[in-house]
mmCIF file of C-alpha atoms in Angstrom:
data_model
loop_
_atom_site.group_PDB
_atom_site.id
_atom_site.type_symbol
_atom_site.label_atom_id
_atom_site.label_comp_id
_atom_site.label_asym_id
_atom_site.label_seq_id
_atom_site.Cartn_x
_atom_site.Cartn_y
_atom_site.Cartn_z
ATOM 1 C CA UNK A 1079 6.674 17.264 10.035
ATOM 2 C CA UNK A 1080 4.662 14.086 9.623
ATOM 3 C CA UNK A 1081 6.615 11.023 10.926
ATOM 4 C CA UNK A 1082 5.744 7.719 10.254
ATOM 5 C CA UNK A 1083 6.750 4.931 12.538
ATOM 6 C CA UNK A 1084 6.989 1.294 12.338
ATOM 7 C CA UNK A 1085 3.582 0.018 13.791
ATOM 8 C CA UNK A 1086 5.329 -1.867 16.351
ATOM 9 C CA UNK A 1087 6.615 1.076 18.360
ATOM 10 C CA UNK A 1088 3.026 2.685 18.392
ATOM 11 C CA UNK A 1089 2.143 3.587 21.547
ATOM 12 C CA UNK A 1090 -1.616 2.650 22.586
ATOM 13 C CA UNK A 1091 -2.903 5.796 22.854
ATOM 14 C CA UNK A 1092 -1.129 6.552 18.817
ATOM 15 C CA UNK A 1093 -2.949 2.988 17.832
ATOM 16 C CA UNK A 1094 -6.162 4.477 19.858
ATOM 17 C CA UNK A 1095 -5.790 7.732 17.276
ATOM 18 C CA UNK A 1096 -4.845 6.056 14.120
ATOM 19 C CA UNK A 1097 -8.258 3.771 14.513
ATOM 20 C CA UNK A 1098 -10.253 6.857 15.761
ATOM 21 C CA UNK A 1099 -9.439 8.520 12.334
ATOM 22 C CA UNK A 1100 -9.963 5.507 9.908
ATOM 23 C CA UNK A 1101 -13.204 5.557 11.793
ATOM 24 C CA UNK A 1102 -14.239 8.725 11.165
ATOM 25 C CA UNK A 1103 -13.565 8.977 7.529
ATOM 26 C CA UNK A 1104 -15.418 5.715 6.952
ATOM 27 C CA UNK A 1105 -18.408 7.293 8.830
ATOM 28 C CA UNK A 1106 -18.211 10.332 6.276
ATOM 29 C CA UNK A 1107 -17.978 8.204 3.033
ATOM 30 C CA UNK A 1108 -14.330 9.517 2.543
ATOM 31 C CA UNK A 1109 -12.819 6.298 3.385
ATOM 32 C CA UNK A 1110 -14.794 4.411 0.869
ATOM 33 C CA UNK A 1111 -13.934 7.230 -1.852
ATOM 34 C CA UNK A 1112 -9.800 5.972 -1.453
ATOM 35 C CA UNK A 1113 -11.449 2.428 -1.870
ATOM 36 C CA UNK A 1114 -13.214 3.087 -5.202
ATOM 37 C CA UNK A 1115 -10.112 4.836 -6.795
ATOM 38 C CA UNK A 1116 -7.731 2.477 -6.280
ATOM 39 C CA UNK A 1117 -10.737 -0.369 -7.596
ATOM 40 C CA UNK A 1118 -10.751 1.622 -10.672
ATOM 41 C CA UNK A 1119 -7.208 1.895 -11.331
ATOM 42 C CA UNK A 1120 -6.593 -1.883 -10.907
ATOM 43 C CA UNK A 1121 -9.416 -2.595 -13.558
ATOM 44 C CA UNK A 1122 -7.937 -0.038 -15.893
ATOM 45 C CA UNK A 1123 -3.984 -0.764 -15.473
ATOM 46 C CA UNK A 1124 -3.277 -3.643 -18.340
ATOM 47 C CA UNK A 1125 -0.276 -4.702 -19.706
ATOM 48 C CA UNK A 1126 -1.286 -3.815 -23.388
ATOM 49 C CA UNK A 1127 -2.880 -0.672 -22.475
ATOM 50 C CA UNK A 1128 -2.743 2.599 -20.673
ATOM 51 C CA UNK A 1129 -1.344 1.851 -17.089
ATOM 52 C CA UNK A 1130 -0.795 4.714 -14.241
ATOM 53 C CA UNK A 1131 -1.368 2.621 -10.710
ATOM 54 C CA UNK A 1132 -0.010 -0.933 -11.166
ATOM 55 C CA UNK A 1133 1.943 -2.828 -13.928
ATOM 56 C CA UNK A 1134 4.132 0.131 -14.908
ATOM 57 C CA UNK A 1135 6.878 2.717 -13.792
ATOM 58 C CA UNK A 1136 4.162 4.998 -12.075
ATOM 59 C CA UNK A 1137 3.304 2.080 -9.399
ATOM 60 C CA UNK A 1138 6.014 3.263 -6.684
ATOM 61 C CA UNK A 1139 4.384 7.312 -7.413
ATOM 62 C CA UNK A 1140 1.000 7.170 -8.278
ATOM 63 C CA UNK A 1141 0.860 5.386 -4.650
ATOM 64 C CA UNK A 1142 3.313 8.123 -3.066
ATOM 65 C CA UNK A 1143 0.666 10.451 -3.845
ATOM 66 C CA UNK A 1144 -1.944 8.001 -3.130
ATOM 67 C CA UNK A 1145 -0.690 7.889 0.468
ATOM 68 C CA UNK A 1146 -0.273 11.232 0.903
ATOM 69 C CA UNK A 1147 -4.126 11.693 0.053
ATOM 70 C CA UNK A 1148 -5.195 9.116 2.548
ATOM 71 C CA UNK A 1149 -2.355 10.540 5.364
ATOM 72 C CA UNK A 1150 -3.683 14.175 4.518
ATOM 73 C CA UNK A 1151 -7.358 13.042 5.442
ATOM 74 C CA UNK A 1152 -6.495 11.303 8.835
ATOM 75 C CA UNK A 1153 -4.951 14.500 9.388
ATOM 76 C CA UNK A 1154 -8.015 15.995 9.016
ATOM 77 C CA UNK A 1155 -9.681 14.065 11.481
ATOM 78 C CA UNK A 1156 -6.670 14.373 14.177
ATOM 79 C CA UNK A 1157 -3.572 16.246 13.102
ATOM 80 C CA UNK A 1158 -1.450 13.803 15.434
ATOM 81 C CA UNK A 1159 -2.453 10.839 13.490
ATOM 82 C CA UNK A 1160 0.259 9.802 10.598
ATOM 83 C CA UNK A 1161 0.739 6.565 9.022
ATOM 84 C CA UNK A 1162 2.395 3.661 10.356
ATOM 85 C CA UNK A 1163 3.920 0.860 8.375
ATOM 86 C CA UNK A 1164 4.245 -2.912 8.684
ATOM 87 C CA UNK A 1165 7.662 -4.141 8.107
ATOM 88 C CA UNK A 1166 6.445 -7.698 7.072
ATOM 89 C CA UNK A 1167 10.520 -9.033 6.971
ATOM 90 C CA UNK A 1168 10.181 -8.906 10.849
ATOM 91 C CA UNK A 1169 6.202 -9.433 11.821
ATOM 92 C CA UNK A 1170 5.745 -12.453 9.946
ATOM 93 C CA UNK A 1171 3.437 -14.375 11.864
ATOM 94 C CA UNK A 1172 -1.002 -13.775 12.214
ATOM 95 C CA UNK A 1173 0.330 -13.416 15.921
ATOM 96 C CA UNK A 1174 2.302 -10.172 15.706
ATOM 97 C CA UNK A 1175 1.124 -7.459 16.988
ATOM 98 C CA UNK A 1176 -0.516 -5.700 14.571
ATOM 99 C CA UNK A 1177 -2.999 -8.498 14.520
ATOM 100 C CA UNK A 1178 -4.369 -7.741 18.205
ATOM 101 C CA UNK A 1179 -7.665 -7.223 18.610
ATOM 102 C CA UNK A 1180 -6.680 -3.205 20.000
ATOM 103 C CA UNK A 1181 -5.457 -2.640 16.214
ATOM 104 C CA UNK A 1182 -6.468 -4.262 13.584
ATOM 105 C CA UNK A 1183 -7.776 -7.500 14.749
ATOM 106 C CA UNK A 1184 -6.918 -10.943 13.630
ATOM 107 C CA UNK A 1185 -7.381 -13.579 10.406
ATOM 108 C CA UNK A 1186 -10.538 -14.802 9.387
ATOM 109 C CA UNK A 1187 -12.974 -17.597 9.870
ATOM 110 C CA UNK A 1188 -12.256 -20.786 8.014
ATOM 111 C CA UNK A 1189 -15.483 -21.074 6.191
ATOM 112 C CA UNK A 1190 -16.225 -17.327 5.452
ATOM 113 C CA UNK A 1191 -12.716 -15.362 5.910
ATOM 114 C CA UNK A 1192 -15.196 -13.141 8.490
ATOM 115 C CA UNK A 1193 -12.829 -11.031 10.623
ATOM 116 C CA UNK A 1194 -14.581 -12.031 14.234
ATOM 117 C CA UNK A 1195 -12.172 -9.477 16.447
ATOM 118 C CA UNK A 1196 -11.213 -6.224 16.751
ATOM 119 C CA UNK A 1197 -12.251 -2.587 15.621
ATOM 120 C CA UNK A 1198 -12.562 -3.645 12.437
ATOM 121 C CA UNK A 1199 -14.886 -6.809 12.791
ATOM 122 C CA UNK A 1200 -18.522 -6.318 11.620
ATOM 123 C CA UNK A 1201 -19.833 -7.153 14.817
ATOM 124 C CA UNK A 1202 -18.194 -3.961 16.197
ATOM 125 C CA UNK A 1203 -20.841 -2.534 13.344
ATOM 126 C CA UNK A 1204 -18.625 0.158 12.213
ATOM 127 C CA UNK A 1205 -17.207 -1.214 9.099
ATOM 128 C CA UNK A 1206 -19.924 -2.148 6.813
ATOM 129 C CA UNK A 1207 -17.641 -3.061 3.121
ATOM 130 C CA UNK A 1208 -19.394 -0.736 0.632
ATOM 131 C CA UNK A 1209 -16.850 -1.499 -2.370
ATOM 132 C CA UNK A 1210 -17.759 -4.860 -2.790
ATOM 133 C CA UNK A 1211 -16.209 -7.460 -5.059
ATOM 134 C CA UNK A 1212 -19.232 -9.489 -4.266
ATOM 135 C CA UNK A 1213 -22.706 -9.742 -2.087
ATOM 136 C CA UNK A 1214 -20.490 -10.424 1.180
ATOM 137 C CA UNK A 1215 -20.502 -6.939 3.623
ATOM 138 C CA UNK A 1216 -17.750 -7.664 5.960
ATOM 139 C CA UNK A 1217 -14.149 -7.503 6.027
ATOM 140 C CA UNK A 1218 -12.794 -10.872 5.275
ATOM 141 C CA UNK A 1219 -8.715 -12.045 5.510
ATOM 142 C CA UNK A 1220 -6.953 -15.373 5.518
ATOM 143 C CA UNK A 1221 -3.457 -14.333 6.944
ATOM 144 C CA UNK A 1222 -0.909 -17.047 6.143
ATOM 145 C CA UNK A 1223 -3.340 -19.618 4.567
ATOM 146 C CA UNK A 1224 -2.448 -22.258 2.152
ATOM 147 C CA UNK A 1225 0.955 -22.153 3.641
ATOM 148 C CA UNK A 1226 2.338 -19.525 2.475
ATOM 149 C CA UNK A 1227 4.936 -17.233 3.448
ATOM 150 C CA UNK A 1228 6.302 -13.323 3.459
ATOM 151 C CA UNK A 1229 8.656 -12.098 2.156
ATOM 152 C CA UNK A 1230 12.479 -12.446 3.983
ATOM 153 C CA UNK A 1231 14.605 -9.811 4.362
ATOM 154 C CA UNK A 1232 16.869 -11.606 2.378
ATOM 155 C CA UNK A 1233 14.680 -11.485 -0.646
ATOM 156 C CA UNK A 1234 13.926 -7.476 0.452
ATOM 157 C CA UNK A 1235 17.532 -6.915 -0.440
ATOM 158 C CA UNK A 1236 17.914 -8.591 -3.506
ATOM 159 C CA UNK A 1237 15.729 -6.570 -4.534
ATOM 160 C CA UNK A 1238 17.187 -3.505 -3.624
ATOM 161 C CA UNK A 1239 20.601 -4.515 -4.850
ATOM 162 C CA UNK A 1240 19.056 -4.051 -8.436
ATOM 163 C CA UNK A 1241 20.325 -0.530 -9.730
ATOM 164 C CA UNK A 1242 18.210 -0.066 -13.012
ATOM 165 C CA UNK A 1243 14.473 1.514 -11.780
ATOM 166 C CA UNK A 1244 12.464 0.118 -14.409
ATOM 167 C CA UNK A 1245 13.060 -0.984 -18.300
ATOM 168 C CA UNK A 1246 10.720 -1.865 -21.750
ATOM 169 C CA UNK A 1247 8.442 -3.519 -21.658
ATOM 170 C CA UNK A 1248 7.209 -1.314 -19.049
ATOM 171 C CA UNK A 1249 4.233 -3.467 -17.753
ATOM 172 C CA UNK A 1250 4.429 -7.167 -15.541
ATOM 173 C CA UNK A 1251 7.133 -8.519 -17.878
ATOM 174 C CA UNK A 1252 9.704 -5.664 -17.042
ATOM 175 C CA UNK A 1253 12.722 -6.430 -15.231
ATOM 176 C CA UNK A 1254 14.340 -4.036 -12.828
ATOM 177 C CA UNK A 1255 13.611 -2.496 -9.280
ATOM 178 C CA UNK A 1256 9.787 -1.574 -9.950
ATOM 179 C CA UNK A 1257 8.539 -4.906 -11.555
ATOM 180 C CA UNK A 1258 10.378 -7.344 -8.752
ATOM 181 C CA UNK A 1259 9.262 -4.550 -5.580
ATOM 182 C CA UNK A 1260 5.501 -4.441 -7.195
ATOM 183 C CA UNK A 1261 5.944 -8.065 -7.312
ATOM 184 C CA UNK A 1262 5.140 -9.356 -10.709
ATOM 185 C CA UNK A 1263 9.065 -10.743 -11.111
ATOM 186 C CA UNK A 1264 11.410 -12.344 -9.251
ATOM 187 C CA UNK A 1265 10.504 -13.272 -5.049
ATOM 188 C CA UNK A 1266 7.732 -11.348 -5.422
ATOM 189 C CA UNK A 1267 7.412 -8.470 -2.386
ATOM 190 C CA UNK A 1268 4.001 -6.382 -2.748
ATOM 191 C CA UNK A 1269 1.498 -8.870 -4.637
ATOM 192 C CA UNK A 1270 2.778 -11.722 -2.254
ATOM 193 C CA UNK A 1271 1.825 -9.834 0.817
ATOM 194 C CA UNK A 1272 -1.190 -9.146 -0.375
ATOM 195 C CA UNK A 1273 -2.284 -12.638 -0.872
ATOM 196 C CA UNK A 1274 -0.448 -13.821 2.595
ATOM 197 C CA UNK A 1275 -3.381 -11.345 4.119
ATOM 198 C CA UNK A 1276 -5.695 -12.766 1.976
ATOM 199 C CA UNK A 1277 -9.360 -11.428 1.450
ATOM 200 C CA UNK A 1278 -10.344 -8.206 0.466
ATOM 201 C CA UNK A 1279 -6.231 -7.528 0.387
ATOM 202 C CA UNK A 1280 -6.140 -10.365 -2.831
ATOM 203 C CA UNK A 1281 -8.160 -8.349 -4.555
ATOM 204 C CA UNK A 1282 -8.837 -4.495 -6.311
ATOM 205 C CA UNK A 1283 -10.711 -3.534 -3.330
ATOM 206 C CA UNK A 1284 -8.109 -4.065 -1.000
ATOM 207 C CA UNK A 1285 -7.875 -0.634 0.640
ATOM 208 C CA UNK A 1286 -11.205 -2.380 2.563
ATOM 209 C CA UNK A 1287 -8.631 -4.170 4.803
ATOM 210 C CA UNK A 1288 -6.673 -0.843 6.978
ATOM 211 C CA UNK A 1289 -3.212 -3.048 6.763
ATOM 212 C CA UNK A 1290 -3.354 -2.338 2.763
ATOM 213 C CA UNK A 1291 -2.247 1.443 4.299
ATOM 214 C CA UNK A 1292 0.519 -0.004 6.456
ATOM 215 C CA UNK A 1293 1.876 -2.325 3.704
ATOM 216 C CA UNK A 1294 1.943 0.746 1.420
ATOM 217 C CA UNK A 1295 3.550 2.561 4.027
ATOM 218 C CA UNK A 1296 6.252 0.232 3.868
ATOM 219 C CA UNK A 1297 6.552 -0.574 0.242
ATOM 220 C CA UNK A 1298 6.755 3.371 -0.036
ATOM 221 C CA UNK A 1299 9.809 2.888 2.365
ATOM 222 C CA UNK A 1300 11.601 0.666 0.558
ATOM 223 C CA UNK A 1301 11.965 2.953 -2.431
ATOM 224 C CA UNK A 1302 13.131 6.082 -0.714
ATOM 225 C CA UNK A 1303 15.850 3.078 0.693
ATOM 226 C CA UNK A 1304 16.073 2.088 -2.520
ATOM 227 C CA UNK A 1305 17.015 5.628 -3.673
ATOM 228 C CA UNK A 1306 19.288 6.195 -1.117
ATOM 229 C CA UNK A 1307 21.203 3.570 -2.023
ATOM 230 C CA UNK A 1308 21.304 4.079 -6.346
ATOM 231 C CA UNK A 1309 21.754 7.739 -6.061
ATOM 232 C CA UNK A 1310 22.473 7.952 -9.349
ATOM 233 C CA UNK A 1311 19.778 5.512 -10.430
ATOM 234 C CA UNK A 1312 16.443 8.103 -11.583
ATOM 235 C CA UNK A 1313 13.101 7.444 -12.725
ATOM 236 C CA UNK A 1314 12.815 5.697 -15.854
ATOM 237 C CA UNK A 1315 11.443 6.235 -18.614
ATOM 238 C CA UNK A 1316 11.952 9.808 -18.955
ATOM 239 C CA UNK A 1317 10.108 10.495 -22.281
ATOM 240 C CA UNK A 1318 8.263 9.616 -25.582
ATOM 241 C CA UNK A 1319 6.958 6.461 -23.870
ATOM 242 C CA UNK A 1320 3.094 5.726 -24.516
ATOM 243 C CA UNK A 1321 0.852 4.271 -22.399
ATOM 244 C CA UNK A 1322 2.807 4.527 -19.671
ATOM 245 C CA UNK A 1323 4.012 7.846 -17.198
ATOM 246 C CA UNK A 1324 7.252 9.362 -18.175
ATOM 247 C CA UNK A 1325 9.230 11.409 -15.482
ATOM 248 C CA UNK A 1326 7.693 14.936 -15.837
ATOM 249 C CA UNK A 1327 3.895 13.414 -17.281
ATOM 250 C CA UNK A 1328 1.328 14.161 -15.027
ATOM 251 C CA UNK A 1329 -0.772 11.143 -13.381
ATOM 252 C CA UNK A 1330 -4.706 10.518 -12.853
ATOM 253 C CA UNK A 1331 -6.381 10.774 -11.065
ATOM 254 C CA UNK A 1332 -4.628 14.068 -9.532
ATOM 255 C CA UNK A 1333 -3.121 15.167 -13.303
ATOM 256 C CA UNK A 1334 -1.210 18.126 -11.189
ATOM 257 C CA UNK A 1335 1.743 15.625 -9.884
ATOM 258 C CA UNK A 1336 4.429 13.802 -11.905
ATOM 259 C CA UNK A 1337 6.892 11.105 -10.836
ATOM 260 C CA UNK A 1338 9.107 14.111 -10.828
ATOM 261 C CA UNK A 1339 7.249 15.868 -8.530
ATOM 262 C CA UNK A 1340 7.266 12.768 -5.815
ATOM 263 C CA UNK A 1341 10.497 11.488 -6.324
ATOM 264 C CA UNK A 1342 12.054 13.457 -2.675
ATOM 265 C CA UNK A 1343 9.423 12.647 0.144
ATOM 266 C CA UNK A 1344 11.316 14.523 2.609
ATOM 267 C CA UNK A 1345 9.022 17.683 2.422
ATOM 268 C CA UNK A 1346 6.051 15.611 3.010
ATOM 269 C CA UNK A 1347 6.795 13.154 5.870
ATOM 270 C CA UNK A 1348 9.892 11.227 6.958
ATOM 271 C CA UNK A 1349 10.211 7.845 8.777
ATOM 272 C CA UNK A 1350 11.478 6.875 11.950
ATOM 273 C CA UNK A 1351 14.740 5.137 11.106
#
């Protein structure tokens, strides 16, 4: 059974493995596949339109199963490998430890948001950015600029408090669980961390920057919590809902899974705690 830990209790030979693997697949072309997906899916998923990935009910699923891709082809490359997450309530700061140039190396340059340590740097030369969002080839982050802050725990269990999973109008304007965890309401939890990183995590492309699989990790977390704790709180909508993914509807790109399907992650992987 998969187990994924908090990346602060990795041990360095599990941070040595985890980095080995994103490695490979990037040196296969796999890793960049997981990058163009994800891309698309943020270009397609509209308020007013058809929405699977982002902006709707399916966010918390469609990236179960998302993860579960990406976990399956670390495994791949080493079956010891699983992923970690990044509980950003309690490693606020560009100094924790995930930041260390032995994991996933540090912010950015000033003038260029150039990541200039660790594996991930482009003067290590083995992570070229194929998925571009424009001419520039290297990673690029900006953790903490302008300012800004993550997310408390405090605001993580607000959120959680709420009991309904997800109401009309389905997209950004929804209140509910889904809409104030994906961050479009309320404090804001997944889109703010993504611009606290900064770089290729502000934008569709953000599976270029590793920590967009830890933050995942975690945001995937937070709903089995928040399932635990609203037992009798399901999926919503169920049915007759267009545009959107009702409890047994099947989701792209995959069209073999429904929320249904993903709503018990126990026989995939559990965490730590």
């Amino acid at each position: 059974m998969t187990v994924r830990k908090n990346q602060s209790a990795l041990t360095a030979d599990e941070k040595r493995r985890f980095v080995a693997a994103l490695m490979e697949l990037k040196r296969s072309g796999r890793y960049d596949e997981f990058v163009t997906t994800h891309n698309e899916f943020i270009v397609s998923d509209t308020d007013n339109g058809e929405r699977t990935g982002h902006r709707s009910p399916s966010f918390l699923p469609w990236h179960r199963r998302f993860l579960l891709e990406f976990e399956r082809a670390l495994q791949s490359v080493d079956a010891s490998v699983a992923l970690p997450y990044w509980d950003w309530t309690v490693d606020r700061s560009p100094r924790a430890s995930l930041w260390a140039p032995d994991f996933l190396g540090g912010t950015g340059r000033d003038r260029d948001g150039r990541v200039p340590d660790g594996p991930f740097a482009s003067s290590a030369g083995n992570w070229q950015i194929n998925v571009r969002v424009d001419g520039r080839t290297f990673l690029r982050r900006s953790l903490g600029s302008g300012g800004r802050q993550l997310p408390t725990a405090a605001e993580v269990e607000s959120v959680l408090s709420m009991a309904t999973y997800d109401m009309a109008p389905w997209n950004s304007g929804s209140d509910g669980f889904r809409n104030h965890l994906e961050g479009w309401r309320g404090v804001n939890l997944h889109n703010r961390v993504h611009v606290w990183v900064g770089g290729h995590m502000a934008t569709g492309a953000s599976p270029n920057d590793p920590v967009f699989w830890l933050h995942h990790a975690y945001i995937d977390k937070l709903w089995a919590e928040w399932q635990r704790r609203h037992p009798g709180s399901g999926y919503l909508p169920v049915s007759g809902t267009p545009n959107v993914i009702d409890l047994n509807e099947t989701m792209r790109p995959w069209h073999d899974t429904s929320p249904a399907d993903l709503l018990d992650h126990t026989p995939h992987y559990t965490f730590d705690v």
